XYZ file of N, CA and C in Angstrom:
372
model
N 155.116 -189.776 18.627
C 153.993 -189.772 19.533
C 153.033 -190.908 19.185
N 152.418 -191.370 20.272
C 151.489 -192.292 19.862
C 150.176 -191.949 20.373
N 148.722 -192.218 18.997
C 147.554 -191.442 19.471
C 146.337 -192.750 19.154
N 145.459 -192.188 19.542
C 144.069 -192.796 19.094
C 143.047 -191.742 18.516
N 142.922 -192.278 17.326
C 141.656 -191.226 16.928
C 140.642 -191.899 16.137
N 139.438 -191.347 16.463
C 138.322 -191.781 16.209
C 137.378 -191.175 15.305
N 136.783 -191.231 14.593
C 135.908 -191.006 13.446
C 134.367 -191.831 13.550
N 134.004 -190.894 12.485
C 132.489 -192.291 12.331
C 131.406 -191.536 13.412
N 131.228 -190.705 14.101
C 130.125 -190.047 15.049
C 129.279 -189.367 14.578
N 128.298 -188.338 14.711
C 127.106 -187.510 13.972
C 125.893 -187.998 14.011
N 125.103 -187.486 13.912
C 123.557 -187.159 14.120
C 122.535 -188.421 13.356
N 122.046 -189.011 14.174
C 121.263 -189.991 13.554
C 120.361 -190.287 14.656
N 119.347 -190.867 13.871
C 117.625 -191.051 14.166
C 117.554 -192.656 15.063
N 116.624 -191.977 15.937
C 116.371 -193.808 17.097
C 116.045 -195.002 15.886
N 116.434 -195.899 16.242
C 116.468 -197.216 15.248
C 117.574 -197.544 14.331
N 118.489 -196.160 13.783
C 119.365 -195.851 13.012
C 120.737 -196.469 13.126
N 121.785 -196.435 12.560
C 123.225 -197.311 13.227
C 124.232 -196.501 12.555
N 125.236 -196.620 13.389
C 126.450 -195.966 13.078
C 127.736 -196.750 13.255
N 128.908 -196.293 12.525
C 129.869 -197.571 13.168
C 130.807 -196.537 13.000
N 131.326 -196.603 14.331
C 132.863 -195.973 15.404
C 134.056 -196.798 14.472
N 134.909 -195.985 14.024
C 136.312 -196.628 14.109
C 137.125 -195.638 15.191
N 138.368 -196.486 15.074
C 139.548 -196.007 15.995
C 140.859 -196.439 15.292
N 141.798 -195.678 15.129
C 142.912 -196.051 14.462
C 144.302 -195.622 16.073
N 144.907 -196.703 15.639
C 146.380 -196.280 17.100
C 147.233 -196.371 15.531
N 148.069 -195.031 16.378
C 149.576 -194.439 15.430
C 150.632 -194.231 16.533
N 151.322 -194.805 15.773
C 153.115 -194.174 16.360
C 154.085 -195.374 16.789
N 154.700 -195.307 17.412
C 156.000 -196.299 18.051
C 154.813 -197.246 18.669
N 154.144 -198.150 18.318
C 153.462 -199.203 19.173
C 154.095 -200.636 18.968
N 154.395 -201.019 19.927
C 154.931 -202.656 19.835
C 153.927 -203.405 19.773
N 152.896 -203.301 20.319
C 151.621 -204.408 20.809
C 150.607 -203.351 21.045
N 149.405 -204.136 20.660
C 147.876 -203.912 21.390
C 147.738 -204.694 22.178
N 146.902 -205.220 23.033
C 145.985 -205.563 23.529
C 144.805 -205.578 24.226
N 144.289 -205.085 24.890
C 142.761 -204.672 24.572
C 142.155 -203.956 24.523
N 141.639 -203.516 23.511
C 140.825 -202.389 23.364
C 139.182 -202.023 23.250
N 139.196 -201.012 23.522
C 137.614 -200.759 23.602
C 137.027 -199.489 23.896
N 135.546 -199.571 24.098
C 135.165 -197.941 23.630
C 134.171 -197.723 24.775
N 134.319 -196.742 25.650
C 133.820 -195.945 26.387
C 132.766 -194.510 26.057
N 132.055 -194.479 27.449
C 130.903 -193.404 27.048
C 131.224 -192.042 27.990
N 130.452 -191.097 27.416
C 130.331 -190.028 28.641
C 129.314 -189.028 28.436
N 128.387 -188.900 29.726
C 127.310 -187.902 29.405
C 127.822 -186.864 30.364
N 127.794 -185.266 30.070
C 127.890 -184.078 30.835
C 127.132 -184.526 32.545
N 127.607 -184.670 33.409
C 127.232 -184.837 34.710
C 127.334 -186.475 35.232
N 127.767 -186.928 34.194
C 127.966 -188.478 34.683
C 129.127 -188.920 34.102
N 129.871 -190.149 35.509
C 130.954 -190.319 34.999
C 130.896 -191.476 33.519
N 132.355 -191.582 33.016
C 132.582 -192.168 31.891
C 132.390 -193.764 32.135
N 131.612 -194.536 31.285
C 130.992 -195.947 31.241
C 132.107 -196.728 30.486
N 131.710 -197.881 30.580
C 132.518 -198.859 29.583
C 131.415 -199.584 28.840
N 131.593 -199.110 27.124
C 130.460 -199.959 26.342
C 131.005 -201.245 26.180
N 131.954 -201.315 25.841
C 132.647 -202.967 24.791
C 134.002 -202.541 25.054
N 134.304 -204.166 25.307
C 135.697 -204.430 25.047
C 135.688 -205.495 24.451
N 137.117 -205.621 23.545
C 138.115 -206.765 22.659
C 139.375 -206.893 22.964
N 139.600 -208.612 23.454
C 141.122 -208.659 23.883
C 141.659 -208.955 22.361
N 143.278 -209.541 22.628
C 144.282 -209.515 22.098
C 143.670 -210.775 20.900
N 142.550 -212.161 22.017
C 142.280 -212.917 21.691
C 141.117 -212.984 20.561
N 140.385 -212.024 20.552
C 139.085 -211.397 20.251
C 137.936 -211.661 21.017
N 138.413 -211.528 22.095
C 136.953 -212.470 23.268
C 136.261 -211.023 23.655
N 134.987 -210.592 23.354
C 134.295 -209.544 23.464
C 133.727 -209.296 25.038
N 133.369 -208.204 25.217
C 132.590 -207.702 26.501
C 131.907 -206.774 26.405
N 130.507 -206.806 26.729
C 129.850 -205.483 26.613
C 128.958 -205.031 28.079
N 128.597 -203.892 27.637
C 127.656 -203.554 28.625
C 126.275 -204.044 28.678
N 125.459 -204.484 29.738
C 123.951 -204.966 29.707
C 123.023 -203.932 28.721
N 123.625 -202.398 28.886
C 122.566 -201.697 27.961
C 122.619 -201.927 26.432
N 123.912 -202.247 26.438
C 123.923 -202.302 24.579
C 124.295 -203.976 24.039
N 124.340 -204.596 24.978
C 124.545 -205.985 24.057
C 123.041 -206.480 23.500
N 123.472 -207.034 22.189
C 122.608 -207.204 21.109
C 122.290 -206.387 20.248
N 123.190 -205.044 20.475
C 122.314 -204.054 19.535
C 124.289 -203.605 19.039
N 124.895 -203.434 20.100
C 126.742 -203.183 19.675
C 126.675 -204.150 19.377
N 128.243 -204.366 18.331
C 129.112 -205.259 18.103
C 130.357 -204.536 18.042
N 131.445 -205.190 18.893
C 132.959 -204.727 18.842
C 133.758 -205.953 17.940
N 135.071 -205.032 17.104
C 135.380 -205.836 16.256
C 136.844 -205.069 16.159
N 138.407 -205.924 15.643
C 139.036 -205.079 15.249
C 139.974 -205.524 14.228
N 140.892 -205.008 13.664
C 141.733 -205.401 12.596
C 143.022 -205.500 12.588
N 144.239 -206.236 13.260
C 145.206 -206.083 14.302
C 146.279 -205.822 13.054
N 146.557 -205.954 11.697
C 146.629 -205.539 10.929
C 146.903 -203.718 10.976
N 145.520 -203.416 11.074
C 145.529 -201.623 10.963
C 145.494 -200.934 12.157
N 145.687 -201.574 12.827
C 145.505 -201.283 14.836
C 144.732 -200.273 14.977
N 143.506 -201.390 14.267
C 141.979 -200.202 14.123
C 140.837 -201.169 15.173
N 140.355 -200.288 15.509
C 138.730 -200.862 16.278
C 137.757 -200.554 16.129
N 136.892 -200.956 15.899
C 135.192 -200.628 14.942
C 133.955 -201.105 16.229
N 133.492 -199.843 16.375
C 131.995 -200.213 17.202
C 130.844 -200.167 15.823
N 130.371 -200.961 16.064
C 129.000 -201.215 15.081
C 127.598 -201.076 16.261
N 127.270 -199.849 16.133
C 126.145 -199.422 16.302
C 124.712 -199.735 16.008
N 123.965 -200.535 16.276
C 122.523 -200.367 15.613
C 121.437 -200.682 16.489
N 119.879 -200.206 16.151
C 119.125 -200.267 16.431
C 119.297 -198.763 18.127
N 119.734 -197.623 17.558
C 119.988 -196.949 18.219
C 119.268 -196.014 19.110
N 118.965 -195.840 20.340
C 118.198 -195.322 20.986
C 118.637 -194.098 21.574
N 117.670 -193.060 22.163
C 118.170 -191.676 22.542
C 118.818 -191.836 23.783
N 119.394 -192.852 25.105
C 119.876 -193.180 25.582
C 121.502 -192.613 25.134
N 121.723 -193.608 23.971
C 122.925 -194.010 23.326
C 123.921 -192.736 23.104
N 123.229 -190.763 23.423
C 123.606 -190.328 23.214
C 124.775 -189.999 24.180
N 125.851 -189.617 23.553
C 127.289 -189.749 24.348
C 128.285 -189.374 23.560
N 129.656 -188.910 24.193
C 130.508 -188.863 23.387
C 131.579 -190.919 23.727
N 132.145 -190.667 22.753
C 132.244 -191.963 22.740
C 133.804 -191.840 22.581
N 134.501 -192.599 23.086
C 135.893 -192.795 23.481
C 136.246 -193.994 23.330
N 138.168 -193.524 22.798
C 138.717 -195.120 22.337
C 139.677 -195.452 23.205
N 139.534 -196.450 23.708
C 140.855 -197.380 24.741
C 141.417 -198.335 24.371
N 143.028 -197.977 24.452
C 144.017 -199.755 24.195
C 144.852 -199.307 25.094
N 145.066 -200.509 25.699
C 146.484 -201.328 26.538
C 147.471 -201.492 25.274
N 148.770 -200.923 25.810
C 149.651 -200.874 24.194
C 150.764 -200.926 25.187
N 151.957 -201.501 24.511
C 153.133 -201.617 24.261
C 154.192 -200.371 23.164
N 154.586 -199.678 23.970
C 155.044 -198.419 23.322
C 156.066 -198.458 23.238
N 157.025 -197.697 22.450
C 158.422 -197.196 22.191
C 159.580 -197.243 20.750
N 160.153 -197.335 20.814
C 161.187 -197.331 19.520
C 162.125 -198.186 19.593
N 162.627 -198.342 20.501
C 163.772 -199.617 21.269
C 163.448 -200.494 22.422
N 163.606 -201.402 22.034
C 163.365 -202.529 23.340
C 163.108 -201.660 24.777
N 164.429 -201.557 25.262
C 164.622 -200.745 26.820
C 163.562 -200.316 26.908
N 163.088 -199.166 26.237
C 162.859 -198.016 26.011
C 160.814 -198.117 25.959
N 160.568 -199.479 26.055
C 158.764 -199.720 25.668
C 158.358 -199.916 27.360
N 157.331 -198.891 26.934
C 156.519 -198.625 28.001
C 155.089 -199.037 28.160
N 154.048 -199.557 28.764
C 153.282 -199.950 29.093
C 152.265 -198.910 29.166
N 151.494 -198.881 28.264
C 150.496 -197.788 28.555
C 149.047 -197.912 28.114
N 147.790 -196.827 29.197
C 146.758 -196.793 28.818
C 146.219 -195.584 27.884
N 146.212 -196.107 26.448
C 145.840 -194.962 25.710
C 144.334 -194.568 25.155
N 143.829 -192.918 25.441
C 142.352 -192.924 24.883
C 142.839 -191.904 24.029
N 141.273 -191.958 23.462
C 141.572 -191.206 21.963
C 140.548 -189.832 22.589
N 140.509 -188.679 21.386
C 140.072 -187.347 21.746
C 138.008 -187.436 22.215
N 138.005 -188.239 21.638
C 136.419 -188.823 21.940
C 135.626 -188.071 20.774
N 134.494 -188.575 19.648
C 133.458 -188.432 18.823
C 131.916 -188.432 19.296
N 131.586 -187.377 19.333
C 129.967 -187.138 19.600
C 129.093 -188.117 18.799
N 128.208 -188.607 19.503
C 126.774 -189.397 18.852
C 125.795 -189.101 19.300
N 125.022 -188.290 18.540
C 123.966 -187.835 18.858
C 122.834 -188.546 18.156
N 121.488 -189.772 18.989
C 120.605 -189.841 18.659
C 119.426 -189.491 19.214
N 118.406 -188.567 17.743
C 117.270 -188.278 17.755
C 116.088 -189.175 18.184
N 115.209 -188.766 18.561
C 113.515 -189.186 18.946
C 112.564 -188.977 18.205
């Protein structure tokens, strides 16, 4: 099976910073781009940051300058760096890659994978 899971979420104070990882496991041939999504109860799911294959970044108007997306193609890990955090920011936070899947050539499939999503909760 192939998953995304995420770590690094919990309770912290406006101004405060946190940093998201994401690890991909299983039969993966390739990444390419990944990135981390939001979601508040009654609103649909946002896109904070993305990182291609290349490392060419993208963020959202609310959080650029305060995110940084980063990853390690090595550990087919992805790191949101959090700071200067506002009560806005609260969300559960979700991991996305475009991946190359399977065990045998034939057999690799093209897929969009998210991970179970990590709560961030910041205080006022």
């Amino acid at each position: 099976q192939v998953q995304l899971v995420e770590s690094g979420g919990g309770l912290v104070q406006a101004g405060g910073s946190l940093r998201l990882s994401c690890a991909a496991s299983g039969s993966i041939f390739s990444i390419n781009a990944m990135g981390w999504y939001r979601q508040t109860p009654g609103k649909q799911r946002e896109l904070v940051a993305t990182i291609t294959g290349g490392m060419t970044t993208n963020y959202a108007d609310s959080v650029r300058g305060r995110f940084s997306i980063s990853r390690d193609n090595a550990k087919n890990t992805v790191y949101l760096q959090m700071n200067s955090l506002k009560p806005e920011d609260t969300a559960v936070y979700y991991c996305n890659a475009k991946a190359l899947v399977g065990t045998v050539v034939r057999d690799i499939r093209n897929l969009e994978l998210w991970g179970q999503g990590t709560l961030v909760t910041v205080s006022s």
